[in-house]
Amino acid sequence: MSGRNRVLGALFAIATATALTACGGGSGTSPSGASAAAPGRSALAKASGPVTVTLWHGLGGPAGEALQQEIDAFNKANQGRITVKASFQGSYADAIAKYSSAVRDKSTPTVMVSNDITTGYLRDAGQTVPAQAMAAANPGDLDLGRLRPAARNYYTAEGELLAVPLNTSMPLLYVNDALLARAGVDRSTLSTLDGVAAAARKVRTAVPGTKGIVQPFDGWWFEQLTAASGTPYCTPDNGRKADGATALSLTGDAQRKAIGTMAELYTEGVGLDTGTDGNAALSAFAAGKAAMMFNSSGAIGGLKESGMKGYSALPYPLSGPASDAGALIGGAAMWLDRVGHSDAEQVAAWKFISHMASAPVQERFAMASGYAPINTDVGASATWRDFLGKNKPYAVLDKQFADTPANTATSGCLSGAMSGVRDAIVPEMQRAFSGAEPLDKALTRAEKAATTKIDDYRKQAGQ
């Protein structure tokens, strides 16, 4: 079995307990496909006829509709030259499963829109050409310097941008204005995790029957607490250098303090446990069952749909120094497949990716979908500034995105085992937060189990 095939099997053996055996794909390329020269604009100019670009994605609802509108606009502007055909593949998990099968069948799409957690796997699978190489070979299309540093940082390894972010979210702190006022909470204290914890206890005491805070219990939030403490989640260097991540780091002093701060709120009965579902946390917050909520910026749209009034969105609180700590991004990026796709097709796909990452498109897409724009030039738009003035939660998200330092801690862990890592951590953290197990024991067990997932992945991937 080739290295690429072992990677495919490793991802699904670890993340979904479904091992896929693949038999396609060549050899002799680096994980990112960088050994093959990226094609330039002349490849498209030499095409004998119109070029078709296929795109797979897992964006539903308003984001999916906004994506299709921009595809239609691109196709109209490039009629007779380039046609992009998009296909919704279900959830992100469904999409990456179908993609892995397509690698085996040698039928991958030209562009794969895949979520943040699949970054390590897609890098290792060796199917794609790095965005940095395409940008260098096609000057005049996308200027990578216009991408927000926090977004670019997440999809970069060994100093090379692997994929172009499309839709980017971040965690925020949502607060019920009236409940905080009743509890006498000074909102200026909510920029730190300790301040949020103190405020949650105040609410629990001052407003009988109301919890201080609610949050989902999926694995993303323990990664957020780690980044906000200024600590890498994986060693060494969050997997961003040549040898990649070899272990999970979950028991360092800064991490332990941050996770412990939240765990104590739950063991004291101050936090409301709604499980792993972010929508369940949103519903509880909208119903006034909790005065504060940690949730994705995507919850802005959900709160609007719920009809909730009288809430504010605030930046995700830090427990580490602002120069080193910050929030992690979520969302998805556009990966350009190299294997099985002609040079003309790759260049045509790059032109579409450049279109989607351009300032005008990112502004429209952000307004329609609720995600943050990834092009810094959007900030100069009068219509965007007017939009932010009328939509305060989006303004908070926009500023947090701009203020987040692009460093190792906020890059997130780059490992193809991340799905398995999350699966290993969440049950242990649920036991600790419910009081069923001491926190230090749970952290040690979670760290060991997650490190085993990483080690198994590396062995199966031949790393």
PDB file of N, CA and C in Angstrom, residues 209-260:
ATOM      1  N   GLY A 209     -32.599  30.385  39.449  1.00  0.00           N
ATOM      2  CA  GLY A 209     -33.141  29.618  38.338  1.00  0.00           C
ATOM      3  C   GLY A 209     -32.417  29.835  37.027  1.00  0.00           C
ATOM      4  N   THR A 210     -31.424  30.710  37.019  1.00  0.00           N
ATOM      5  CA  THR A 210     -30.672  31.000  35.792  1.00  0.00           C
ATOM      6  C   THR A 210     -29.214  30.581  35.962  1.00  0.00           C
ATOM      7  N   LYS A 211     -28.700  29.874  34.991  1.00  0.00           N
ATOM      8  CA  LYS A 211     -27.295  29.484  35.011  1.00  0.00           C
ATOM      9  C   LYS A 211     -26.429  30.641  34.522  1.00  0.00           C
ATOM     10  N   GLY A 212     -25.171  30.610  34.910  1.00  0.00           N
ATOM     11  CA  GLY A 212     -24.283  31.686  34.520  1.00  0.00           C
ATOM     12  C   GLY A 212     -23.809  31.584  33.082  1.00  0.00           C
ATOM     13  N   ILE A 213     -23.581  30.351  32.595  1.00  0.00           N
ATOM     14  CA  ILE A 213     -23.006  30.202  31.266  1.00  0.00           C
ATOM     15  C   ILE A 213     -23.374  28.848  30.673  1.00  0.00           C
ATOM     16  N   VAL A 214     -23.407  28.793  29.339  1.00  0.00           N
ATOM     17  CA  VAL A 214     -23.624  27.554  28.607  1.00  0.00           C
ATOM     18  C   VAL A 214     -22.652  27.520  27.430  1.00  0.00           C
ATOM     19  N   GLN A 215     -22.206  26.333  27.061  1.00  0.00           N
ATOM     20  CA  GLN A 215     -21.329  26.181  25.910  1.00  0.00           C
ATOM     21  C   GLN A 215     -21.473  24.766  25.359  1.00  0.00           C
ATOM     22  N   PRO A 216     -21.196  24.561  24.081  1.00  0.00           N
ATOM     23  CA  PRO A 216     -21.177  23.189  23.561  1.00  0.00           C
ATOM     24  C   PRO A 216     -19.981  22.449  24.156  1.00  0.00           C
ATOM     25  N   PHE A 217     -20.045  21.126  24.151  1.00  0.00           N
ATOM     26  CA  PHE A 217     -18.944  20.324  24.667  1.00  0.00           C
ATOM     27  C   PHE A 217     -18.194  19.589  23.574  1.00  0.00           C
ATOM     28  N   ASP A 218     -18.282  20.053  22.325  1.00  0.00           N
ATOM     29  CA  ASP A 218     -17.500  19.403  21.282  1.00  0.00           C
ATOM     30  C   ASP A 218     -16.029  19.800  21.421  1.00  0.00           C
ATOM     31  N   GLY A 219     -15.166  19.059  20.740  1.00  0.00           N
ATOM     32  CA  GLY A 219     -13.730  19.201  20.955  1.00  0.00           C
ATOM     33  C   GLY A 219     -13.144  20.551  20.596  1.00  0.00           C
ATOM     34  N   TRP A 220     -13.822  21.306  19.727  1.00  0.00           N
ATOM     35  CA  TRP A 220     -13.307  22.611  19.311  1.00  0.00           C
ATOM     36  C   TRP A 220     -13.069  23.528  20.488  1.00  0.00           C
ATOM     37  N   TRP A 221     -13.895  23.388  21.530  1.00  0.00           N
ATOM     38  CA  TRP A 221     -13.834  24.337  22.639  1.00  0.00           C
ATOM     39  C   TRP A 221     -12.641  24.121  23.544  1.00  0.00           C
ATOM     40  N   PHE A 222     -12.121  22.928  23.617  1.00  0.00           N
ATOM     41  CA  PHE A 222     -10.916  22.695  24.399  1.00  0.00           C
ATOM     42  C   PHE A 222      -9.686  23.173  23.629  1.00  0.00           C
ATOM     43  N   GLU A 223      -9.798  23.140  22.310  1.00  0.00           N
ATOM     44  CA  GLU A 223      -8.765  23.753  21.482  1.00  0.00           C
ATOM     45  C   GLU A 223      -8.792  25.274  21.642  1.00  0.00           C
ATOM     46  N   GLN A 224      -9.982  25.843  21.745  1.00  0.00           N
ATOM     47  CA  GLN A 224     -10.106  27.287  21.929  1.00  0.00           C
ATOM     48  C   GLN A 224      -9.529  27.721  23.274  1.00  0.00           C
ATOM     49  N   LEU A 225      -9.852  26.992  24.333  1.00  0.00           N
ATOM     50  CA  LEU A 225      -9.313  27.333  25.656  1.00  0.00           C
ATOM     51  C   LEU A 225      -7.793  27.267  25.652  1.00  0.00           C
ATOM     52  N   THR A 226      -7.246  26.319  24.888  1.00  0.00           N
ATOM     53  CA  THR A 226      -5.792  26.181  24.804  1.00  0.00           C
ATOM     54  C   THR A 226      -5.171  27.354  24.053  1.00  0.00           C
ATOM     55  N   ALA A 227      -5.723  27.692  22.896  1.00  0.00           N
ATOM     56  CA  ALA A 227      -5.187  28.814  22.113  1.00  0.00           C
ATOM     57  C   ALA A 227      -5.314  30.120  22.877  1.00  0.00           C
ATOM     58  N   ALA A 228      -6.429  30.289  23.599  1.00  0.00           N
ATOM     59  CA  ALA A 228      -6.647  31.522  24.355  1.00  0.00           C
ATOM     60  C   ALA A 228      -5.747  31.613  25.580  1.00  0.00           C
ATOM     61  N   SER A 229      -5.081  30.519  25.916  1.00  0.00           N
ATOM     62  CA  SER A 229      -4.086  30.559  26.989  1.00  0.00           C
ATOM     63  C   SER A 229      -2.688  30.803  26.429  1.00  0.00           C
ATOM     64  N   GLY A 230      -2.593  30.841  25.086  1.00  0.00           N
ATOM     65  CA  GLY A 230      -1.303  31.078  24.440  1.00  0.00           C
ATOM     66  C   GLY A 230      -0.443  29.841  24.347  1.00  0.00           C
ATOM     67  N   THR A 231      -1.087  28.656  24.330  1.00  0.00           N
ATOM     68  CA  THR A 231      -0.376  27.388  24.375  1.00  0.00           C
ATOM     69  C   THR A 231      -0.641  26.549  23.128  1.00  0.00           C
ATOM     70  N   PRO A 232       0.366  25.931  22.541  1.00  0.00           N
ATOM     71  CA  PRO A 232       0.118  25.002  21.433  1.00  0.00           C
ATOM     72  C   PRO A 232      -0.644  23.777  21.928  1.00  0.00           C
ATOM     73  N   TYR A 233      -1.504  23.251  21.100  1.00  0.00           N
ATOM     74  CA  TYR A 233      -2.317  22.091  21.438  1.00  0.00           C
ATOM     75  C   TYR A 233      -1.571  20.788  21.186  1.00  0.00           C
ATOM     76  N   CYS A 234      -0.707  20.788  20.159  1.00  0.00           N
ATOM     77  CA  CYS A 234       0.080  19.612  19.816  1.00  0.00           C
ATOM     78  C   CYS A 234       1.554  19.960  19.862  1.00  0.00           C
ATOM     79  N   THR A 235       2.361  18.945  20.122  1.00  0.00           N
ATOM     80  CA  THR A 235       3.804  19.123  20.123  1.00  0.00           C
ATOM     81  C   THR A 235       4.421  18.265  19.021  1.00  0.00           C
ATOM     82  N   PRO A 236       5.519  18.750  18.437  1.00  0.00           N
ATOM     83  CA  PRO A 236       6.074  20.089  18.620  1.00  0.00           C
ATOM     84  C   PRO A 236       5.414  21.113  17.703  1.00  0.00           C
ATOM     85  N   ASP A 237       5.363  22.353  18.154  1.00  0.00           N
ATOM     86  CA  ASP A 237       4.994  23.501  17.319  1.00  0.00           C
ATOM     87  C   ASP A 237       3.639  23.365  16.630  1.00  0.00           C
ATOM     88  N   ASN A 238       2.695  22.721  17.308  1.00  0.00           N
ATOM     89  CA  ASN A 238       1.355  22.517  16.745  1.00  0.00           C
ATOM     90  C   ASN A 238       1.392  21.788  15.396  1.00  0.00           C
ATOM     91  N   GLY A 239       2.448  21.005  15.191  1.00  0.00           N
ATOM     92  CA  GLY A 239       2.549  20.200  13.972  1.00  0.00           C
ATOM     93  C   GLY A 239       2.853  20.989  12.722  1.00  0.00           C
ATOM     94  N   ARG A 240       3.326  22.222  12.872  1.00  0.00           N
ATOM     95  CA  ARG A 240       3.487  23.105  11.716  1.00  0.00           C
ATOM     96  C   ARG A 240       4.849  22.988  11.031  1.00  0.00           C
ATOM     97  N   LYS A 241       5.726  22.146  11.546  1.00  0.00           N
ATOM     98  CA  LYS A 241       7.032  21.983  10.915  1.00  0.00           C
ATOM     99  C   LYS A 241       7.133  20.606  10.268  1.00  0.00           C
ATOM    100  N   ALA A 242       8.267  20.314   9.696  1.00  0.00           N
ATOM    101  CA  ALA A 242       8.409  19.173   8.797  1.00  0.00           C
ATOM    102  C   ALA A 242       7.980  17.844   9.398  1.00  0.00           C
ATOM    103  N   ASP A 243       8.312  17.579  10.650  1.00  0.00           N
ATOM    104  CA  ASP A 243       8.033  16.276  11.225  1.00  0.00           C
ATOM    105  C   ASP A 243       6.584  16.123  11.682  1.00  0.00           C
ATOM    106  N   GLY A 244       5.835  17.220  11.732  1.00  0.00           N
ATOM    107  CA  GLY A 244       4.429  17.168  12.108  1.00  0.00           C
ATOM    108  C   GLY A 244       4.210  16.944  13.588  1.00  0.00           C
ATOM    109  N   ALA A 245       2.940  16.885  13.990  1.00  0.00           N
ATOM    110  CA  ALA A 245       2.573  16.685  15.387  1.00  0.00           C
ATOM    111  C   ALA A 245       2.831  15.243  15.797  1.00  0.00           C
ATOM    112  N   THR A 246       3.429  15.057  16.966  1.00  0.00           N
ATOM    113  CA  THR A 246       3.699  13.706  17.473  1.00  0.00           C
ATOM    114  C   THR A 246       2.927  13.387  18.737  1.00  0.00           C
ATOM    115  N   ALA A 247       2.376  14.407  19.394  1.00  0.00           N
ATOM    116  CA  ALA A 247       1.652  14.174  20.647  1.00  0.00           C
ATOM    117  C   ALA A 247       0.714  15.331  20.934  1.00  0.00           C
ATOM    118  N   LEU A 248      -0.281  15.067  21.776  1.00  0.00           N
ATOM    119  CA  LEU A 248      -1.177  16.117  22.239  1.00  0.00           C
ATOM    120  C   LEU A 248      -0.651  16.678  23.551  1.00  0.00           C
ATOM    121  N   SER A 249      -0.778  17.974  23.730  1.00  0.00           N
ATOM    122  CA  SER A 249      -0.395  18.615  24.983  1.00  0.00           C
ATOM    123  C   SER A 249      -1.648  19.171  25.638  1.00  0.00           C
ATOM    124  N   LEU A 250      -2.041  18.593  26.758  1.00  0.00           N
ATOM    125  CA  LEU A 250      -3.285  19.003  27.402  1.00  0.00           C
ATOM    126  C   LEU A 250      -3.123  19.287  28.892  1.00  0.00           C
ATOM    127  N   THR A 251      -1.937  19.025  29.430  1.00  0.00           N
ATOM    128  CA  THR A 251      -1.770  19.122  30.883  1.00  0.00           C
ATOM    129  C   THR A 251      -0.790  20.208  31.317  1.00  0.00           C
ATOM    130  N   GLY A 252      -0.415  21.091  30.401  1.00  0.00           N
ATOM    131  CA  GLY A 252       0.450  22.203  30.784  1.00  0.00           C
ATOM    132  C   GLY A 252      -0.254  23.130  31.769  1.00  0.00           C
ATOM    133  N   ASP A 253       0.523  23.903  32.492  1.00  0.00           N
ATOM    134  CA  ASP A 253      -0.046  24.753  33.543  1.00  0.00           C
ATOM    135  C   ASP A 253      -1.104  25.712  33.009  1.00  0.00           C
ATOM    136  N   ALA A 254      -0.811  26.375  31.890  1.00  0.00           N
ATOM    137  CA  ALA A 254      -1.750  27.365  31.357  1.00  0.00           C
ATOM    138  C   ALA A 254      -3.043  26.702  30.882  1.00  0.00           C
ATOM    139  N   GLN A 255      -2.909  25.561  30.234  1.00  0.00           N
ATOM    140  CA  GLN A 255      -4.091  24.832  29.784  1.00  0.00           C
ATOM    141  C   GLN A 255      -4.913  24.324  30.964  1.00  0.00           C
ATOM    142  N   ARG A 256      -4.225  23.739  31.917  1.00  0.00           N
ATOM    143  CA  ARG A 256      -4.912  23.178  33.075  1.00  0.00           C
ATOM    144  C   ARG A 256      -5.703  24.253  33.808  1.00  0.00           C
ATOM    145  N   LYS A 257      -5.110  25.430  33.931  1.00  0.00           N
ATOM    146  CA  LYS A 257      -5.801  26.521  34.622  1.00  0.00           C
ATOM    147  C   LYS A 257      -7.036  26.961  33.840  1.00  0.00           C
ATOM    148  N   ALA A 258      -6.900  27.099  32.511  1.00  0.00           N
ATOM    149  CA  ALA A 258      -8.020  27.559  31.704  1.00  0.00           C
ATOM    150  C   ALA A 258      -9.161  26.541  31.698  1.00  0.00           C
ATOM    151  N   ILE A 259      -8.838  25.290  31.426  1.00  0.00           N
ATOM    152  CA  ILE A 259      -9.873  24.260  31.407  1.00  0.00           C
ATOM    153  C   ILE A 259     -10.465  24.083  32.797  1.00  0.00           C
ATOM    154  N   GLY A 260      -9.608  24.174  33.819  1.00  0.00           N
ATOM    155  CA  GLY A 260     -10.090  24.051  35.195  1.00  0.00           C
ATOM    156  C   GLY A 260     -11.048  25.166  35.582  1.00  0.00           C
TER     157      GLY A 260
END
